[in-house]
Structure formats: C-alpha cells, structure tokens
PDB file of C-alpha atoms in Angstrom:
ATOM      1  CA  MET A1466     -30.179   3.629 -30.335  1.00 46.00           C
ATOM      2  CA  LEU A1467     -27.246   5.709 -31.377  1.00 42.00           C
ATOM      3  CA  ALA A1468     -28.205   8.301 -29.101  1.00 45.00           C
ATOM      4  CA  GLY A1469     -28.360   6.034 -26.220  1.00 44.00           C
ATOM      5  CA  ALA A1470     -24.819   4.474 -27.233  1.00 42.00           C
ATOM      6  CA  PHE A1471     -23.377   7.950 -27.228  1.00 38.00           C
ATOM      7  CA  ILE A1472     -24.814   8.813 -23.758  1.00 40.00           C
ATOM      8  CA  ALA A1473     -23.461   5.428 -22.403  1.00 42.00           C
ATOM      9  CA  LEU A1474     -20.160   6.204 -23.929  1.00 39.00           C
ATOM     10  CA  SER A1475     -20.038   9.706 -22.620  1.00 38.00           C
ATOM     11  CA  SER A1476     -20.990   8.424 -19.071  1.00 38.00           C
ATOM     12  CA  ALA A1477     -18.233   5.993 -19.239  1.00 40.00           C
ATOM     13  CA  THR A1478     -15.595   8.574 -20.313  1.00 36.00           C
ATOM     14  CA  ALA A1479     -16.779  10.979 -17.695  1.00 36.00           C
ATOM     15  CA  SER A1480     -16.509   8.339 -15.100  1.00 41.00           C
ATOM     16  CA  ALA A1481     -12.981   7.345 -16.179  1.00 45.00           C
ATOM     17  CA  HIS A1482     -12.025  11.065 -16.251  1.00 42.00           C
ATOM     18  CA  GLY A1483     -13.297  11.448 -12.742  1.00 45.00           C
ATOM     19  CA  ARG A1484     -11.234   8.589 -11.545  1.00 54.00           C
ATOM     20  CA  GLN A1485      -8.078  10.038 -13.345  1.00 53.00           C
ATOM     21  CA  ASN A1486      -8.864  13.282 -11.409  1.00 67.00           C
ATOM     22  CA  SER A1487      -8.622  11.365  -8.071  1.00 90.00           C
ATOM     23  CA  CYS A1488      -4.962  10.886  -8.652  1.00 97.00           C
ATOM     24  CA  SER A1489      -4.195  14.504  -9.682  1.00 94.00           C
ATOM     25  CA  ASN A1490      -2.550  15.201  -6.207  1.00 94.00           C
ATOM     26  CA  LEU A1491      -0.449  12.109  -6.148  1.00 98.00           C
ATOM     27  CA  PRO A1492       3.037  11.164  -7.308  1.00 99.00           C
ATOM     28  CA  SER A1493       3.398  10.528 -11.131  1.00 98.00           C
ATOM     29  CA  TRP A1494       4.662   7.209 -12.486  1.00 99.00           C
ATOM     30  CA  SER A1495       8.235   8.521 -12.863  1.00 99.00           C
ATOM     31  CA  GLN A1496       8.118   9.999  -9.273  1.00 99.00           C
ATOM     32  CA  LEU A1497       7.020   6.508  -7.828  1.00 99.00           C
ATOM     33  CA  ARG A1498       9.659   4.468  -9.898  1.00 99.00           C
ATOM     34  CA  SER A1499      12.424   7.114  -8.709  1.00 99.00           C
ATOM     35  CA  ALA A1500      11.493   6.772  -5.096  1.00 99.00           C
ATOM     36  CA  LEU A1501      11.015   2.859  -5.212  1.00 99.00           C
ATOM     37  CA  ILE A1502      14.475   2.662  -6.799  1.00 99.00           C
ATOM     38  CA  GLY A1503      15.975   4.995  -4.145  1.00 99.00           C
ATOM     39  CA  ALA A1504      14.364   3.204  -1.249  1.00 99.00           C
ATOM     40  CA  ARG A1505      15.133  -0.149  -2.385  1.00 98.00           C
ATOM     41  CA  GLY A1506      18.848   0.854  -2.697  1.00 97.00           C
ATOM     42  CA  VAL A1507      19.180   1.964   0.986  1.00 95.00           C
ATOM     43  CA  ALA A1508      21.525  -0.323   3.039  1.00 89.00           C
ATOM     44  CA  GLY A1509      19.465  -1.915   6.116  1.00 87.00           C
ATOM     45  CA  ASN A1510      16.398  -3.043   4.275  1.00 91.00           C
ATOM     46  CA  ASN A1511      17.844  -6.618   4.635  1.00 88.00           C
ATOM     47  CA  GLY A1512      15.864  -9.230   2.851  1.00 91.00           C
ATOM     48  CA  LEU A1513      16.795 -11.208  -0.473  1.00 94.00           C
ATOM     49  CA  GLY A1514      17.979  -7.994  -2.357  1.00 95.00           C
ATOM     50  CA  LEU A1515      15.534  -8.717  -5.106  1.00 97.00           C
ATOM     51  CA  HIS A1516      13.783  -6.135  -7.537  1.00 99.00           C
ATOM     52  CA  MET A1517      10.400  -4.770  -6.525  1.00 99.00           C
ATOM     53  CA  TRP A1518       7.013  -3.340  -7.575  1.00 99.00           C
ATOM     54  CA  ALA A1519       5.259  -0.547  -6.291  1.00 99.00           C
ATOM     55  CA  THR A1520       1.690   0.633  -6.652  1.00 99.00           C
ATOM     56  CA  ILE A1521       0.035   4.034  -5.550  1.00 99.00           C
ATOM     57  CA  VAL A1522      -3.865   4.319  -5.077  1.00 99.00           C
ATOM     58  CA  ALA A1523      -5.865   7.273  -4.433  1.00 98.00           C
ATOM     59  CA  ASN A1524      -8.351   7.822  -1.540  1.00 98.00           C
ATOM     60  CA  ASP A1525     -11.187   6.275  -3.504  1.00 97.00           C
ATOM     61  CA  GLY A1526      -9.115   3.112  -4.279  1.00 98.00           C
ATOM     62  CA  THR A1527      -8.263   4.132  -7.817  1.00 98.00           C
ATOM     63  CA  VAL A1528      -4.799   2.748  -8.964  1.00 98.00           C
ATOM     64  CA  CYS A1529      -2.754   5.878  -9.947  1.00 98.00           C
ATOM     65  CA  ALA A1530       0.598   4.401 -10.814  1.00 99.00           C
ATOM     66  CA  VAL A1531       2.350   1.113 -11.090  1.00 99.00           C
ATOM     67  CA  ALA A1532       6.222   0.799 -11.272  1.00 99.00           C
ATOM     68  CA  PHE A1533       9.183  -1.688 -10.871  1.00 99.00           C
ATOM     69  CA  THR A1534      12.653  -1.290 -10.346  1.00 99.00           C
ATOM     70  CA  GLY A1535      14.227  -3.935 -12.684  1.00 99.00           C
ATOM     71  CA  SER A1536      14.738  -3.606 -16.509  1.00 98.00           C
ATOM     72  CA  ASP A1537      11.300  -4.936 -17.427  1.00 97.00           C
ATOM     73  CA  TYR A1538       8.417  -6.720 -15.921  1.00 98.00           C
ATOM     74  CA  ARG A1539      10.207 -10.025 -15.935  1.00 98.00           C
ATOM     75  CA  SER A1540      12.923  -8.886 -13.461  1.00 99.00           C
ATOM     76  CA  GLN A1541      10.578  -9.018 -10.454  1.00 98.00           C
ATOM     77  CA  TRP A1542       8.167 -11.579  -9.153  1.00 99.00           C
ATOM     78  CA  LEU A1543       5.170 -11.278 -11.498  1.00 98.00           C
ATOM     79  CA  ALA A1544       2.898 -11.961  -8.614  1.00 98.00           C
ATOM     80  CA  SER A1545       4.148  -8.886  -6.634  1.00 99.00           C
ATOM     81  CA  ARG A1546       2.498  -6.456  -9.231  1.00 99.00           C
ATOM     82  CA  VAL A1547      -0.974  -7.426  -7.940  1.00 98.00           C
ATOM     83  CA  ILE A1548       0.111  -7.909  -4.376  1.00 99.00           C
ATOM     84  CA  SER A1549       1.623  -4.352  -4.337  1.00 99.00           C
ATOM     85  CA  ALA A1550      -1.711  -2.979  -5.589  1.00 99.00           C
ATOM     86  CA  GLN A1551      -3.609  -5.112  -3.021  1.00 99.00           C
ATOM     87  CA  LYS A1552      -1.178  -3.767  -0.270  1.00 99.00           C
ATOM     88  CA  ALA A1553      -1.662  -0.098  -1.333  1.00 99.00           C
ATOM     89  CA  ASN A1554      -5.590  -0.664  -1.304  1.00 99.00           C
ATOM     90  CA  ALA A1555      -5.696  -2.153   2.124  1.00 99.00           C
ATOM     91  CA  ALA A1556      -3.473   0.377   3.767  1.00 99.00           C
ATOM     92  CA  ASN A1557      -5.598   3.237   2.164  1.00 99.00           C
ATOM     93  CA  GLY A1558      -8.956   1.608   2.843  1.00 98.00           C
ATOM     94  CA  LEU A1559      -8.168   1.036   6.589  1.00 99.00           C
ATOM     95  CA  SER A1560      -6.640   4.274   7.443  1.00 99.00           C
ATOM     96  CA  LEU A1561      -8.348   7.516   8.441  1.00 99.00           C
ATOM     97  CA  SER A1562      -7.431  11.273   8.245  1.00 99.00           C
ATOM     98  CA  LYS A1563      -6.768  13.304  11.435  1.00 98.00           C
ATOM     99  CA  GLY A1564      -9.811  15.126  12.384  1.00 98.00           C
ATOM    100  CA  VAL A1565     -12.440  12.627  11.052  1.00 98.00           C
ATOM    101  CA  THR A1566     -12.560  10.392  13.956  1.00 98.00           C
ATOM    102  CA  PRO A1567     -14.941  10.917  16.742  1.00 98.00           C
ATOM    103  CA  SER A1568     -13.480  12.625  19.853  1.00 98.00           C
ATOM    104  CA  GLY A1569     -14.772   9.817  22.019  1.00 98.00           C
ATOM    105  CA  SER A1570     -13.113   7.041  19.888  1.00 97.00           C
ATOM    106  CA  ALA A1571      -9.836   5.130  21.122  1.00 94.00           C
ATOM    107  CA  VAL A1572      -7.760   7.575  19.100  1.00 94.00           C
ATOM    108  CA  GLY A1573      -9.629  10.682  19.543  1.00 96.00           C
ATOM    109  CA  THR A1574      -9.689  13.036  16.748  1.00 98.00           C
ATOM    110  CA  ASN A1575      -6.246  12.156  15.727  1.00 98.00           C
ATOM    111  CA  GLY A1576      -7.227   9.626  12.956  1.00 98.00           C
ATOM    112  CA  LEU A1577      -5.748   6.132  12.568  1.00 99.00           C
ATOM    113  CA  ALA A1578      -2.947   4.811  10.342  1.00 99.00           C
ATOM    114  CA  LEU A1579      -2.650   1.046   9.764  1.00 99.00           C
ATOM    115  CA  SER A1580       0.003  -0.413   7.810  1.00 99.00           C
ATOM    116  CA  THR A1581      -0.691  -3.807   6.295  1.00 99.00           C
ATOM    117  CA  ALA A1582       2.035  -5.235   8.702  1.00 98.00           C
ATOM    118  CA  ASN A1583      -0.136  -4.133  11.626  1.00 99.00           C
ATOM    119  CA  LEU A1584      -2.871  -6.552  10.321  1.00 99.00           C
ATOM    120  CA  TYR A1585      -1.075  -9.871  10.482  1.00 98.00           C
ATOM    121  CA  SER A1586      -1.730 -11.010  13.997  1.00 98.00           C
ATOM    122  CA  ALA A1587      -5.308  -9.798  14.179  1.00 98.00           C
ATOM    123  CA  VAL A1588      -6.255 -11.891  11.005  1.00 98.00           C
ATOM    124  CA  GLN A1589      -4.990 -15.171  12.345  1.00 97.00           C
ATOM    125  CA  PRO A1590      -7.527 -17.798  13.507  1.00 96.00           C
ATOM    126  CA  GLY A1591      -9.077 -16.719  16.786  1.00 94.00           C
ATOM    127  CA  GLY A1592      -7.940 -13.130  16.174  1.00 94.00           C
ATOM    128  CA  SER A1593     -10.371 -10.147  16.233  1.00 95.00           C
ATOM    129  CA  LEU A1594     -10.053  -9.578  12.507  1.00 97.00           C
ATOM    130  CA  PHE A1595      -9.991 -13.132  11.209  1.00 97.00           C
ATOM    131  CA  GLY A1596     -11.568 -13.235   7.730  1.00 96.00           C
ATOM    132  CA  LEU A1597     -10.657  -9.604   6.903  1.00 97.00           C
ATOM    133  CA  GLN A1598      -8.256 -10.964   4.256  1.00 95.00           C
ATOM    134  CA  PHE A1599     -11.071 -12.371   2.379  1.00 95.00           C
ATOM    135  CA  SER A1600     -13.501  -9.392   2.657  1.00 96.00           C
ATOM    136  CA  ASN A1601     -12.561  -7.344  -0.377  1.00 94.00           C
ATOM    137  CA  PRO A1602     -11.101  -9.715  -3.269  1.00 96.00           C
ATOM    138  CA  VAL A1603      -8.956  -8.083  -5.934  1.00 97.00           C
ATOM    139  CA  ASP A1604     -10.884  -7.612  -9.232  1.00 95.00           C
ATOM    140  CA  PRO A1605      -9.084  -9.621 -11.777  1.00 92.00           C
ATOM    141  CA  ASP A1606     -10.566  -7.648 -14.644  1.00 91.00           C
ATOM    142  CA  ALA A1607      -8.928  -4.541 -13.301  1.00 92.00           C
ATOM    143  CA  ALA A1608      -5.636  -6.445 -12.683  1.00 94.00           C
ATOM    144  CA  TYR A1609      -5.242  -7.986 -16.041  1.00 90.00           C
ATOM    145  CA  GLU A1610      -7.831  -6.185 -18.340  1.00 83.00           C
ATOM    146  CA  GLN A1611      -9.421  -9.373 -19.581  1.00 70.00           C
ATOM    147  CA  ARG A1612     -10.933  -8.934 -23.040  1.00 68.00           C
ATOM    148  CA  ASN A1613     -12.403 -11.810 -24.989  1.00 69.00           C
ATOM    149  CA  GLY A1614     -10.724 -14.059 -22.701  1.00 68.00           C
ATOM    150  CA  ARG A1615      -7.243 -12.738 -23.181  1.00 72.00           C
ATOM    151  CA  PRO A1616      -5.281 -10.668 -20.664  1.00 79.00           C
ATOM    152  CA  ALA A1617      -3.592  -7.346 -21.439  1.00 85.00           C
ATOM    153  CA  ASP A1618      -0.145  -7.183 -23.133  1.00 92.00           C
ATOM    154  CA  ALA A1619       2.218  -8.041 -20.212  1.00 93.00           C
ATOM    155  CA  ALA A1620       4.617  -5.467 -21.664  1.00 94.00           C
ATOM    156  CA  THR A1621       2.431  -2.783 -20.197  1.00 95.00           C
ATOM    157  CA  PHE A1622       2.787  -3.915 -16.713  1.00 96.00           C
ATOM    158  CA  GLY A1623       4.650  -1.481 -14.488  1.00 98.00           C
ATOM    159  CA  GLN A1624       4.544   1.222 -17.191  1.00 98.00           C
ATOM    160  CA  PRO A1625       2.327   4.372 -17.182  1.00 98.00           C
ATOM    161  CA  ASN A1626      -0.282   2.590 -19.212  1.00 95.00           C
ATOM    162  CA  ASP A1627      -0.451  -0.442 -16.743  1.00 96.00           C
ATOM    163  CA  PRO A1628      -4.038  -1.965 -17.224  1.00 95.00           C
ATOM    164  CA  MET A1629      -4.637  -1.485 -13.417  1.00 96.00           C
ATOM    165  CA  VAL A1630      -4.123   2.315 -13.662  1.00 96.00           C
ATOM    166  CA  GLY A1631      -7.590   4.160 -13.582  1.00 96.00           C
ATOM    167  CA  ASP A1632      -9.543   1.261 -11.961  1.00 96.00           C
ATOM    168  CA  ALA A1633     -10.290   0.323  -8.422  1.00 97.00           C
ATOM    169  CA  ILE A1634      -8.230  -2.947  -7.666  1.00 96.00           C
ATOM    170  CA  GLY A1635      -9.683  -3.926  -4.397  1.00 98.00           C
ATOM    171  CA  GLY A1636      -7.938  -6.443  -2.104  1.00 97.00           C
ATOM    172  CA  VAL A1637      -7.008  -6.738   1.454  1.00 98.00           C
ATOM    173  CA  ASN A1638      -3.320  -7.757   2.182  1.00 98.00           C
ATOM    174  CA  VAL A1639      -2.194  -8.705   5.840  1.00 98.00           C
ATOM    175  CA  PHE A1640       1.672  -8.657   5.739  1.00 98.00           C
ATOM    176  CA  GLY A1641       4.255  -5.948   5.546  1.00 98.00           C
ATOM    177  CA  GLY A1642       4.414  -3.419   2.556  1.00 99.00           C
ATOM    178  CA  GLY A1643       1.302  -1.401   2.568  1.00 99.00           C
ATOM    179  CA  LEU A1644       1.181   2.243   4.025  1.00 99.00           C
ATOM    180  CA  ALA A1645      -1.417   4.871   3.810  1.00 99.00           C
ATOM    181  CA  LEU A1646      -0.280   8.340   2.277  1.00 99.00           C
ATOM    182  CA  TYR A1647      -0.766  11.405   4.355  1.00 99.00           C
ATOM    183  CA  GLY A1648      -0.429  15.070   3.288  1.00 98.00           C
ATOM    184  CA  PRO A1649      -0.040  18.155   5.555  1.00 98.00           C
ATOM    185  CA  ASN A1650      -2.215  18.212   8.685  1.00 98.00           C
ATOM    186  CA  GLY A1651      -2.542  14.582   8.846  1.00 98.00           C
ATOM    187  CA  VAL A1652      -5.094  14.211   5.713  1.00 98.00           C
ATOM    188  CA  LYS A1653      -5.046  11.035   4.131  1.00 98.00           C
ATOM    189  CA  ILE A1654      -4.701  11.109   0.215  1.00 98.00           C
ATOM    190  CA  GLY A1655      -4.050   7.422  -0.782  1.00 99.00           C
ATOM    191  CA  GLY A1656      -1.916   4.597  -0.220  1.00 99.00           C
ATOM    192  CA  ILE A1657       1.481   2.945  -1.363  1.00 99.00           C
ATOM    193  CA  GLY A1658       2.145  -0.756  -1.605  1.00 99.00           C
ATOM    194  CA  VAL A1659       5.565  -2.495  -2.315  1.00 99.00           C
ATOM    195  CA  SER A1660       6.071  -6.177  -2.997  1.00 99.00           C
ATOM    196  CA  GLY A1661       8.942  -8.409  -4.379  1.00 99.00           C
ATOM    197  CA  ASP A1662      11.046  -9.351  -1.413  1.00 97.00           C
ATOM    198  CA  THR A1663      10.345 -10.622   2.085  1.00 96.00           C
ATOM    199  CA  SER A1664       7.337  -8.895   3.673  1.00 97.00           C
ATOM    200  CA  CYS A1665       9.538  -7.199   6.304  1.00 96.00           C
ATOM    201  CA  THR A1666      11.860  -5.558   3.502  1.00 96.00           C
ATOM    202  CA  ASP A1667       8.641  -4.651   1.539  1.00 98.00           C
ATOM    203  CA  HIS A1668       7.510  -2.702   4.547  1.00 98.00           C
ATOM    204  CA  MET A1669      10.724  -0.900   4.982  1.00 97.00           C
ATOM    205  CA  VAL A1670      11.191  -0.034   1.269  1.00 98.00           C
ATOM    206  CA  ALA A1671       7.637   1.240   1.249  1.00 99.00           C
ATOM    207  CA  TRP A1672       8.365   3.248   4.333  1.00 99.00           C
ATOM    208  CA  ARG A1673      11.400   4.831   2.802  1.00 98.00           C
ATOM    209  CA  ALA A1674       9.683   5.376  -0.437  1.00 99.00           C
ATOM    210  CA  ARG A1675       6.761   7.189   1.165  1.00 99.00           C
ATOM    211  CA  HIS A1676       9.101   9.362   3.015  1.00 99.00           C
ATOM    212  CA  SER A1677      11.035  10.215  -0.218  1.00 99.00           C
ATOM    213  CA  LEU A1678       7.631  11.148  -1.949  1.00 99.00           C
ATOM    214  CA  ASN A1679       7.175  13.560   0.964  1.00 99.00           C
ATOM    215  CA  LEU A1680       3.778  11.849   1.939  1.00 99.00           C
ATOM    216  CA  ASP A1681       4.488  10.825   5.532  1.00 99.00           C
ATOM    217  CA  TYR A1682       2.615  13.789   7.352  1.00 99.00           C
ATOM    218  CA  LEU A1683       1.599  11.590  10.219  1.00 98.00           C
ATOM    219  CA  SER A1684       2.767  13.456  13.195  1.00 97.00           C
ATOM    220  CA  GLY A1685       0.122  13.194  15.793  1.00 97.00           C
ATOM    221  CA  VAL A1686      -1.886  10.686  13.807  1.00 98.00           C
ATOM    222  CA  GLY A1687      -3.036   7.700  15.791  1.00 97.00           C
ATOM    223  CA  GLY A1688      -1.490   4.290  15.385  1.00 98.00           C
ATOM    224  CA  VAL A1689      -1.073   0.873  17.002  1.00 98.00           C
ATOM    225  CA  ASN A1690       2.619   1.215  17.616  1.00 96.00           C
ATOM    226  CA  ALA A1691       2.310   2.312  21.033  1.00 92.00           C
ATOM    227  CA  THR A1692       6.039   2.388  21.544  1.00 90.00           C
ATOM    228  CA  ASP A1693       7.082   5.023  19.117  1.00 94.00           C
ATOM    229  CA  ALA A1694       4.800   7.792  18.425  1.00 94.00           C
ATOM    230  CA  THR A1695       7.238   9.014  15.653  1.00 97.00           C
ATOM    231  CA  ARG A1696       6.389   5.915  13.571  1.00 98.00           C
ATOM    232  CA  PRO A1697       2.722   5.341  14.276  1.00 98.00           C
ATOM    233  CA  ASP A1698       2.097   2.574  11.645  1.00 98.00           C
ATOM    234  CA  ASN A1699       5.508   0.959  11.771  1.00 98.00           C
ATOM    235  CA  ILE A1700       5.747  -2.849  11.646  1.00 97.00           C
ATOM    236  CA  ILE A1701       5.853  -4.436  15.051  1.00 96.00           C
ATOM    237  CA  PHE A1702       8.069  -7.393  15.991  1.00 94.00           C
ATOM    238  CA  ASP A1703       6.632  -8.657  19.364  1.00 94.00           C
ATOM    239  CA  ILE A1704       5.456 -12.096  18.443  1.00 94.00           C
ATOM    240  CA  SER A1705       6.647 -14.887  20.791  1.00 93.00           C
ATOM    241  CA  GLY A1706       5.290 -18.290  21.158  1.00 93.00           C
ATOM    242  CA  GLY A1707       2.864 -17.772  18.413  1.00 93.00           C
ATOM    243  CA  ALA A1708       1.270 -14.825  20.064  1.00 96.00           C
ATOM    244  CA  SER A1709       1.755 -10.992  19.606  1.00 97.00           C
ATOM    245  CA  ALA A1710       1.980  -8.980  22.886  1.00 96.00           C
ATOM    246  CA  SER A1711       0.257  -5.887  21.424  1.00 97.00           C
ATOM    247  CA  GLY A1712      -2.025  -7.800  19.009  1.00 97.00           C
ATOM    248  CA  TRP A1713      -0.605  -6.188  16.096  1.00 98.00           C
ATOM    249  CA  GLY A1714       2.607  -7.833  15.669  1.00 97.00           C
ATOM    250  CA  HIS A1715       4.371  -9.351  12.572  1.00 96.00           C
ATOM    251  CA  PRO A1716       6.619 -12.235  12.404  1.00 94.00           C
ATOM    252  CA  ASN A1717      10.529 -11.504  11.747  1.00 92.00           C
ATOM    253  CA  CYS A1718      11.608 -12.386   8.247  1.00 92.00           C
ATOM    254  CA  ALA A1719      14.600 -14.125   6.654  1.00 75.00           C
ATOM    255  CA  GLY A1720      17.630 -11.882   6.689  1.00 68.00           C
ATOM    256  CA  VAL A1721      16.396  -9.623   9.554  1.00 64.00           C
ATOM    257  CA  GLY A1722      16.793 -11.896  12.720  1.00 59.00           C
ATOM    258  CA  ASN A1723      15.612  -9.533  15.628  1.00 61.00           C
ATOM    259  CA  GLY A1724      14.346  -6.774  13.406  1.00 66.00           C
ATOM    260  CA  THR A1725      13.351  -4.347  16.266  1.00 71.00           C
ATOM    261  CA  PRO A1726      16.649  -2.464  16.231  1.00 76.00           C
ATOM    262  CA  VAL A1727      16.491  -1.993  12.514  1.00 82.00           C
ATOM    263  CA  LEU A1728      13.117  -0.060  12.812  1.00 88.00           C
ATOM    264  CA  SER A1729      14.863   2.800  14.554  1.00 87.00           C
ATOM    265  CA  THR A1730      16.855   3.472  11.291  1.00 91.00           C
ATOM    266  CA  LEU A1731      13.656   4.202   9.334  1.00 96.00           C
ATOM    267  CA  PRO A1732      12.819   7.994   8.935  1.00 98.00           C
ATOM    268  CA  ALA A1733      10.445   9.304  11.480  1.00 98.00           C
ATOM    269  CA  VAL A1734       7.265  10.875  10.068  1.00 98.00           C
ATOM    270  CA  GLN A1735       6.784  14.358   9.603  1.00 98.00           C
TER     271      GLN A1735
END
C-alpha cells in the first residue's frame, strides 16, 4: 500500500511538473503584469478606465500566469479573474499555427487566429456556432482550488501562486479580450485573456499587451478580419440591425461609439 501511494504521488508530481514545463517558453508573472499595466495605461482604449486582470495559458491549456493592475485582488471585478482565464483558453483552443492547416482548407496552410471577439455573432441563436460557449465549461476546482468545501485563500489570486496556475482551466468566452499568442514563423504557443472593463476595451488592452510581450508574430496567419491582413484577429465592428455583415462581428461598447477608427491605432502584427 505504501509503495502504491508513493507511485501515485510520484506520478502526480511528474504530471504537475510536465504542466509547468509547458509554460517554460511563455512570459513570467512579472512580465505579464508589467505588460498589462502598460497596455491599460495607453490612451485610446476607451471604456470605463477600471483595473484589469490578465491570464496566460500554454498550448495545452495550462494556466501559466495570472496578474492584475490594481493594489490587490479587490481592486478589480473579482469575476474577471476567471473570465480572463476563460478568454485565454478559448483563443488558444480555437486558433492554429501556420503550417498545420491543410493546403485545401479555406485558409490554406496559413493557420487560423481567432480572437474571442470574433466569436460573438457566430454563437448567437441561429448562428453557425450557437452553443459553442457551453461546450467547454470552466473547471471550478482549478479556478478556486476547492478543498474540504473551502476555497483557496483569495490573497493568492493574481499572484505567482494563484490557484489556477499549473492547472487546465477550460472555458469558452465569446466576447472581446482573448487572443492567441504566436511566436516566430506563426507558431501558436498559447493564449492571453484580459478582463475587467468593457469587452471592447478588454480586447484592445489584450492586443497591446500581446504586442508588448512580443508574441504577435501573426504576419501571414489566416484570420476572419478580411479588411486588414495586418491585424487578422482584430475585433470587427460590422453589426447593423442585429446582424453582422461578415458573420464575425462584435457590438460596439460604452465609450467607443463607432469603434472602427480606433482599431487602426492598435499595433499591426509582426
């Protein structure tokens, strides 16, 4: 029995170690927090001007880092902690590296980058992806580290030892704020999610943070933003009369008005 327990413990340790290794080529907690603070502070993000959360996940969905911009976890909407992870997971899980897509596909061999903002219209009733948002629920144990009916210490939220770190969080979010992370040559290496303001502002801050982290090597990667190849997974404001012209549109948000001109101020991908 003791030997069996030792083997089980060793296997669990090895599994956790393997998950940690999946984050080895991604930004650290301090790098994420610095990029988030810098991106939030850029003029032109519009929105409500609130503090924000960000999460990075690896290719396999492992949460690698969770950070916030305020003084402690109570400075931001608490719900946005898990929402940011959900966004990162969705963008990572629904995007593909350059070279892995078949030559006969709609994007050829260019791969496909989808932001969570691109999903909004397609998941509405009658849309081609209706129900997608219910397909991969967030794991509450990973989100809150439930033990003996009690959640983790909230003081760890957004810190290097956040209880989500090292676990696969799951979740599919379908409004702005989630982007896939791409290294050189269009290779997808994970995802970033930002939450805490309007969904349009979340997208813009995530976009700037990804650029600051130097993980926006999407030049030539396929996307649904047909009007701007330099920003293939950018948010699209083309909803009129309740319908999106492209099928991938997102509503304008409070403080944005006609958001389309704002989008050209976001950095082009590398």
